[in-house]
Amino acid sequence: MAEAKQARPEFRNIHVTQLVRYRLPWAGKVSILHRASGALMFLLLPFVLYLFEQSVTSELSFAKFSALLSGGFVKLVLLALIWGYLHHFCAGIRFLLLDVHVGVTKPASAKSAVAVLIISLLLTAIFGLKLFGLF
């Protein structure tokens, strides 16, 4: 008797319309956010350098700097920059640990990815409270 061949699983490329339904693992989400936070920091670098220049040039420019930072929109941009830095930093530590083979198993990788998200969001909330004068 001949054995019945099992059908091999068929893997297809994902179409753009299927992206909404695709469930990315936590490690994948952290990886994408790591890239996005790096791009955010790079794109906002001229803004950060302008703020630094305004804060150290003279007392008058520091007063202009303080007045600029009192606006709500600028504080939101700074909060996004703070999140970008903190997430990039935490995820970078995670990726360095993965490079030395710490936490490379699937469950450990998922736990470290969730930990990166939670830690970076908690630190962002703490710095956000300080930025908006609530802490």
JSON list of C-alpha atoms in Angstrom, two decimals:
[
{"chain": "A", "resi": 1, "resn": "MET", "atom": "CA", "xyz": [0.00, 0.00, 0.00]},
{"chain": "A", "resi": 2, "resn": "ALA", "atom": "CA", "xyz": [1.21, 3.45, -0.84]},
{"chain": "A", "resi": 3, "resn": "GLU", "atom": "CA", "xyz": [1.30, 6.06, 1.88]},
{"chain": "A", "resi": 4, "resn": "ALA", "atom": "CA", "xyz": [-0.82, 9.13, 1.39]},
{"chain": "A", "resi": 5, "resn": "LYS", "atom": "CA", "xyz": [1.29, 12.22, 0.93]},
{"chain": "A", "resi": 6, "resn": "GLN", "atom": "CA", "xyz": [0.54, 15.05, 3.27]},
{"chain": "A", "resi": 7, "resn": "ALA", "atom": "CA", "xyz": [-0.03, 18.36, 1.61]},
{"chain": "A", "resi": 8, "resn": "ARG", "atom": "CA", "xyz": [2.72, 20.81, 2.37]},
{"chain": "A", "resi": 9, "resn": "PRO", "atom": "CA", "xyz": [1.59, 24.10, 3.86]},
{"chain": "A", "resi": 10, "resn": "GLU", "atom": "CA", "xyz": [1.33, 26.86, 1.35]},
{"chain": "A", "resi": 11, "resn": "PHE", "atom": "CA", "xyz": [2.79, 30.23, 2.34]},
{"chain": "A", "resi": 12, "resn": "ARG", "atom": "CA", "xyz": [1.68, 33.24, 0.38]},
{"chain": "A", "resi": 13, "resn": "ASN", "atom": "CA", "xyz": [2.87, 36.79, 0.35]},
{"chain": "A", "resi": 14, "resn": "ILE", "atom": "CA", "xyz": [0.67, 39.21, 2.20]},
{"chain": "A", "resi": 15, "resn": "HIS", "atom": "CA", "xyz": [-1.20, 41.71, 0.06]},
{"chain": "A", "resi": 16, "resn": "VAL", "atom": "CA", "xyz": [-1.49, 45.36, 1.14]},
{"chain": "A", "resi": 17, "resn": "THR", "atom": "CA", "xyz": [-5.20, 44.90, 1.84]},
{"chain": "A", "resi": 18, "resn": "GLN", "atom": "CA", "xyz": [-4.40, 42.10, 4.31]},
{"chain": "A", "resi": 19, "resn": "LEU", "atom": "CA", "xyz": [-2.06, 44.17, 6.47]},
{"chain": "A", "resi": 20, "resn": "VAL", "atom": "CA", "xyz": [-4.87, 45.28, 8.77]},
{"chain": "A", "resi": 21, "resn": "ARG", "atom": "CA", "xyz": [-5.74, 41.68, 9.67]},
{"chain": "A", "resi": 22, "resn": "TYR", "atom": "CA", "xyz": [-2.15, 40.45, 10.04]},
{"chain": "A", "resi": 23, "resn": "ARG", "atom": "CA", "xyz": [-1.16, 39.87, 13.66]},
{"chain": "A", "resi": 24, "resn": "LEU", "atom": "CA", "xyz": [2.44, 40.83, 14.25]},
{"chain": "A", "resi": 25, "resn": "PRO", "atom": "CA", "xyz": [4.17, 39.34, 17.31]},
{"chain": "A", "resi": 26, "resn": "TRP", "atom": "CA", "xyz": [5.25, 41.68, 20.11]},
{"chain": "A", "resi": 27, "resn": "ALA", "atom": "CA", "xyz": [8.88, 41.42, 19.06]},
{"chain": "A", "resi": 28, "resn": "GLY", "atom": "CA", "xyz": [7.94, 42.56, 15.56]},
{"chain": "A", "resi": 29, "resn": "LYS", "atom": "CA", "xyz": [5.98, 45.52, 16.91]},
{"chain": "A", "resi": 30, "resn": "VAL", "atom": "CA", "xyz": [8.92, 46.58, 19.07]},
{"chain": "A", "resi": 31, "resn": "SER", "atom": "CA", "xyz": [11.25, 46.25, 16.09]},
{"chain": "A", "resi": 32, "resn": "ILE", "atom": "CA", "xyz": [9.07, 48.45, 13.91]},
{"chain": "A", "resi": 33, "resn": "LEU", "atom": "CA", "xyz": [8.68, 51.02, 16.69]},
{"chain": "A", "resi": 34, "resn": "HIS", "atom": "CA", "xyz": [12.45, 50.97, 17.22]},
{"chain": "A", "resi": 35, "resn": "ARG", "atom": "CA", "xyz": [12.93, 51.95, 13.59]},
{"chain": "A", "resi": 36, "resn": "ALA", "atom": "CA", "xyz": [10.17, 54.55, 13.76]},
{"chain": "A", "resi": 37, "resn": "SER", "atom": "CA", "xyz": [11.62, 56.12, 16.92]},
{"chain": "A", "resi": 38, "resn": "GLY", "atom": "CA", "xyz": [15.05, 56.27, 15.31]},
{"chain": "A", "resi": 39, "resn": "ALA", "atom": "CA", "xyz": [13.59, 58.00, 12.26]},
{"chain": "A", "resi": 40, "resn": "LEU", "atom": "CA", "xyz": [11.66, 60.40, 14.51]},
{"chain": "A", "resi": 41, "resn": "MET", "atom": "CA", "xyz": [14.81, 61.36, 16.39]},
{"chain": "A", "resi": 42, "resn": "PHE", "atom": "CA", "xyz": [16.71, 61.84, 13.14]},
{"chain": "A", "resi": 43, "resn": "LEU", "atom": "CA", "xyz": [14.00, 63.98, 11.55]},
{"chain": "A", "resi": 44, "resn": "LEU", "atom": "CA", "xyz": [13.59, 66.15, 14.65]},
{"chain": "A", "resi": 45, "resn": "LEU", "atom": "CA", "xyz": [17.32, 66.66, 15.10]},
{"chain": "A", "resi": 46, "resn": "PRO", "atom": "CA", "xyz": [17.27, 70.18, 13.54]},
{"chain": "A", "resi": 47, "resn": "PHE", "atom": "CA", "xyz": [14.47, 71.15, 15.96]},
{"chain": "A", "resi": 48, "resn": "VAL", "atom": "CA", "xyz": [16.45, 69.83, 18.94]},
{"chain": "A", "resi": 49, "resn": "LEU", "atom": "CA", "xyz": [19.60, 71.63, 17.82]},
{"chain": "A", "resi": 50, "resn": "TYR", "atom": "CA", "xyz": [17.60, 74.86, 17.41]},
{"chain": "A", "resi": 51, "resn": "LEU", "atom": "CA", "xyz": [16.20, 74.48, 20.93]},
{"chain": "A", "resi": 52, "resn": "PHE", "atom": "CA", "xyz": [19.68, 73.82, 22.32]},
{"chain": "A", "resi": 53, "resn": "GLU", "atom": "CA", "xyz": [21.09, 76.85, 20.49]},
{"chain": "A", "resi": 54, "resn": "GLN", "atom": "CA", "xyz": [18.28, 79.03, 21.83]},
{"chain": "A", "resi": 55, "resn": "SER", "atom": "CA", "xyz": [18.86, 77.85, 25.38]},
{"chain": "A", "resi": 56, "resn": "VAL", "atom": "CA", "xyz": [22.60, 78.55, 25.59]},
{"chain": "A", "resi": 57, "resn": "THR", "atom": "CA", "xyz": [23.19, 81.66, 23.45]},
{"chain": "A", "resi": 58, "resn": "SER", "atom": "CA", "xyz": [22.17, 84.39, 25.89]},
{"chain": "A", "resi": 59, "resn": "GLU", "atom": "CA", "xyz": [19.69, 85.28, 28.60]},
{"chain": "A", "resi": 60, "resn": "LEU", "atom": "CA", "xyz": [17.38, 86.86, 26.03]},
{"chain": "A", "resi": 61, "resn": "SER", "atom": "CA", "xyz": [17.43, 83.78, 23.83]},
{"chain": "A", "resi": 62, "resn": "PHE", "atom": "CA", "xyz": [16.78, 81.61, 26.89]},
{"chain": "A", "resi": 63, "resn": "ALA", "atom": "CA", "xyz": [13.71, 83.74, 27.64]},
{"chain": "A", "resi": 64, "resn": "LYS", "atom": "CA", "xyz": [12.54, 83.18, 24.04]},
{"chain": "A", "resi": 65, "resn": "PHE", "atom": "CA", "xyz": [13.26, 79.47, 24.51]},
{"chain": "A", "resi": 66, "resn": "SER", "atom": "CA", "xyz": [11.16, 79.37, 27.67]},
{"chain": "A", "resi": 67, "resn": "ALA", "atom": "CA", "xyz": [8.32, 81.22, 25.93]},
{"chain": "A", "resi": 68, "resn": "LEU", "atom": "CA", "xyz": [8.48, 78.78, 23.01]},
{"chain": "A", "resi": 69, "resn": "LEU", "atom": "CA", "xyz": [8.26, 75.80, 25.35]},
{"chain": "A", "resi": 70, "resn": "SER", "atom": "CA", "xyz": [5.17, 77.17, 27.07]},
{"chain": "A", "resi": 71, "resn": "GLY", "atom": "CA", "xyz": [3.06, 76.34, 24.00]},
{"chain": "A", "resi": 72, "resn": "GLY", "atom": "CA", "xyz": [1.02, 73.16, 24.08]},
{"chain": "A", "resi": 73, "resn": "PHE", "atom": "CA", "xyz": [1.90, 71.99, 20.57]},
{"chain": "A", "resi": 74, "resn": "VAL", "atom": "CA", "xyz": [5.63, 72.28, 21.21]},
{"chain": "A", "resi": 75, "resn": "LYS", "atom": "CA", "xyz": [5.20, 70.29, 24.41]},
{"chain": "A", "resi": 76, "resn": "LEU", "atom": "CA", "xyz": [3.44, 67.54, 22.45]},
{"chain": "A", "resi": 77, "resn": "VAL", "atom": "CA", "xyz": [6.28, 67.49, 19.93]},
{"chain": "A", "resi": 78, "resn": "LEU", "atom": "CA", "xyz": [8.76, 67.26, 22.80]},
{"chain": "A", "resi": 79, "resn": "LEU", "atom": "CA", "xyz": [6.72, 64.47, 24.37]},
{"chain": "A", "resi": 80, "resn": "ALA", "atom": "CA", "xyz": [6.86, 62.55, 21.09]},
{"chain": "A", "resi": 81, "resn": "LEU", "atom": "CA", "xyz": [10.61, 63.12, 21.00]},
{"chain": "A", "resi": 82, "resn": "ILE", "atom": "CA", "xyz": [10.94, 61.96, 24.60]},
{"chain": "A", "resi": 83, "resn": "TRP", "atom": "CA", "xyz": [8.98, 58.79, 23.79]},
{"chain": "A", "resi": 84, "resn": "GLY", "atom": "CA", "xyz": [11.14, 58.23, 20.71]},
{"chain": "A", "resi": 85, "resn": "TYR", "atom": "CA", "xyz": [14.34, 58.51, 22.70]},
{"chain": "A", "resi": 86, "resn": "LEU", "atom": "CA", "xyz": [13.16, 56.35, 25.61]},
{"chain": "A", "resi": 87, "resn": "HIS", "atom": "CA", "xyz": [11.71, 53.63, 23.38]},
{"chain": "A", "resi": 88, "resn": "HIS", "atom": "CA", "xyz": [14.79, 53.61, 21.17]},
{"chain": "A", "resi": 89, "resn": "PHE", "atom": "CA", "xyz": [17.02, 53.37, 24.24]},
{"chain": "A", "resi": 90, "resn": "CYS", "atom": "CA", "xyz": [15.03, 50.54, 25.90]},
{"chain": "A", "resi": 91, "resn": "ALA", "atom": "CA", "xyz": [14.65, 48.59, 22.65]},
{"chain": "A", "resi": 92, "resn": "GLY", "atom": "CA", "xyz": [18.34, 49.11, 21.91]},
{"chain": "A", "resi": 93, "resn": "ILE", "atom": "CA", "xyz": [19.25, 47.51, 25.23]},
{"chain": "A", "resi": 94, "resn": "ARG", "atom": "CA", "xyz": [16.91, 44.63, 24.39]},
{"chain": "A", "resi": 95, "resn": "PHE", "atom": "CA", "xyz": [18.53, 44.16, 20.99]},
{"chain": "A", "resi": 96, "resn": "LEU", "atom": "CA", "xyz": [22.02, 44.27, 22.53]},
{"chain": "A", "resi": 97, "resn": "LEU", "atom": "CA", "xyz": [20.99, 41.50, 24.93]},
{"chain": "A", "resi": 98, "resn": "LEU", "atom": "CA", "xyz": [19.61, 39.50, 22.01]},
{"chain": "A", "resi": 99, "resn": "ASP", "atom": "CA", "xyz": [22.96, 39.94, 20.24]},
{"chain": "A", "resi": 100, "resn": "VAL", "atom": "CA", "xyz": [24.72, 38.22, 23.14]},
{"chain": "A", "resi": 101, "resn": "HIS", "atom": "CA", "xyz": [22.09, 35.45, 23.11]},
{"chain": "A", "resi": 102, "resn": "VAL", "atom": "CA", "xyz": [20.18, 36.52, 26.21]},
{"chain": "A", "resi": 103, "resn": "GLY", "atom": "CA", "xyz": [16.44, 35.91, 25.90]},
{"chain": "A", "resi": 104, "resn": "VAL", "atom": "CA", "xyz": [16.42, 34.50, 22.38]},
{"chain": "A", "resi": 105, "resn": "THR", "atom": "CA", "xyz": [13.73, 31.90, 23.02]},
{"chain": "A", "resi": 106, "resn": "LYS", "atom": "CA", "xyz": [10.27, 32.75, 21.78]},
{"chain": "A", "resi": 107, "resn": "PRO", "atom": "CA", "xyz": [8.62, 33.21, 25.23]},
{"chain": "A", "resi": 108, "resn": "ALA", "atom": "CA", "xyz": [11.55, 35.21, 26.60]},
{"chain": "A", "resi": 109, "resn": "SER", "atom": "CA", "xyz": [11.63, 37.37, 23.50]},
{"chain": "A", "resi": 110, "resn": "ALA", "atom": "CA", "xyz": [7.91, 38.12, 23.79]},
{"chain": "A", "resi": 111, "resn": "LYS", "atom": "CA", "xyz": [8.28, 38.99, 27.48]},
{"chain": "A", "resi": 112, "resn": "SER", "atom": "CA", "xyz": [11.21, 41.33, 26.84]},
{"chain": "A", "resi": 113, "resn": "ALA", "atom": "CA", "xyz": [9.33, 43.02, 24.00]},
{"chain": "A", "resi": 114, "resn": "VAL", "atom": "CA", "xyz": [6.31, 43.67, 26.23]},
{"chain": "A", "resi": 115, "resn": "ALA", "atom": "CA", "xyz": [8.66, 44.87, 28.98]},
{"chain": "A", "resi": 116, "resn": "VAL", "atom": "CA", "xyz": [10.25, 47.36, 26.57]},
{"chain": "A", "resi": 117, "resn": "LEU", "atom": "CA", "xyz": [6.83, 48.74, 25.62]},
{"chain": "A", "resi": 118, "resn": "ILE", "atom": "CA", "xyz": [5.68, 49.04, 29.23]},
{"chain": "A", "resi": 119, "resn": "ILE", "atom": "CA", "xyz": [8.92, 50.56, 30.54]},
{"chain": "A", "resi": 120, "resn": "SER", "atom": "CA", "xyz": [9.21, 53.09, 27.73]},
{"chain": "A", "resi": 121, "resn": "LEU", "atom": "CA", "xyz": [5.57, 54.16, 28.09]},
{"chain": "A", "resi": 122, "resn": "LEU", "atom": "CA", "xyz": [5.85, 54.47, 31.88]},
{"chain": "A", "resi": 123, "resn": "LEU", "atom": "CA", "xyz": [9.02, 56.55, 31.61]},
{"chain": "A", "resi": 124, "resn": "THR", "atom": "CA", "xyz": [7.38, 58.70, 28.94]},
{"chain": "A", "resi": 125, "resn": "ALA", "atom": "CA", "xyz": [4.38, 59.26, 31.21]},
{"chain": "A", "resi": 126, "resn": "ILE", "atom": "CA", "xyz": [6.67, 60.30, 34.09]},
{"chain": "A", "resi": 127, "resn": "PHE", "atom": "CA", "xyz": [8.64, 62.71, 31.89]},
{"chain": "A", "resi": 128, "resn": "GLY", "atom": "CA", "xyz": [5.37, 63.94, 30.36]},
{"chain": "A", "resi": 129, "resn": "LEU", "atom": "CA", "xyz": [3.98, 64.76, 33.79]},
{"chain": "A", "resi": 130, "resn": "LYS", "atom": "CA", "xyz": [7.16, 66.71, 34.53]},
{"chain": "A", "resi": 131, "resn": "LEU", "atom": "CA", "xyz": [7.03, 68.44, 31.13]},
{"chain": "A", "resi": 132, "resn": "PHE", "atom": "CA", "xyz": [3.45, 69.60, 31.64]},
{"chain": "A", "resi": 133, "resn": "GLY", "atom": "CA", "xyz": [4.15, 70.72, 35.22]},
{"chain": "A", "resi": 134, "resn": "LEU", "atom": "CA", "xyz": [2.00, 68.10, 36.94]},
{"chain": "A", "resi": 135, "resn": "PHE", "atom": "CA", "xyz": [4.85, 66.39, 38.80]}
]
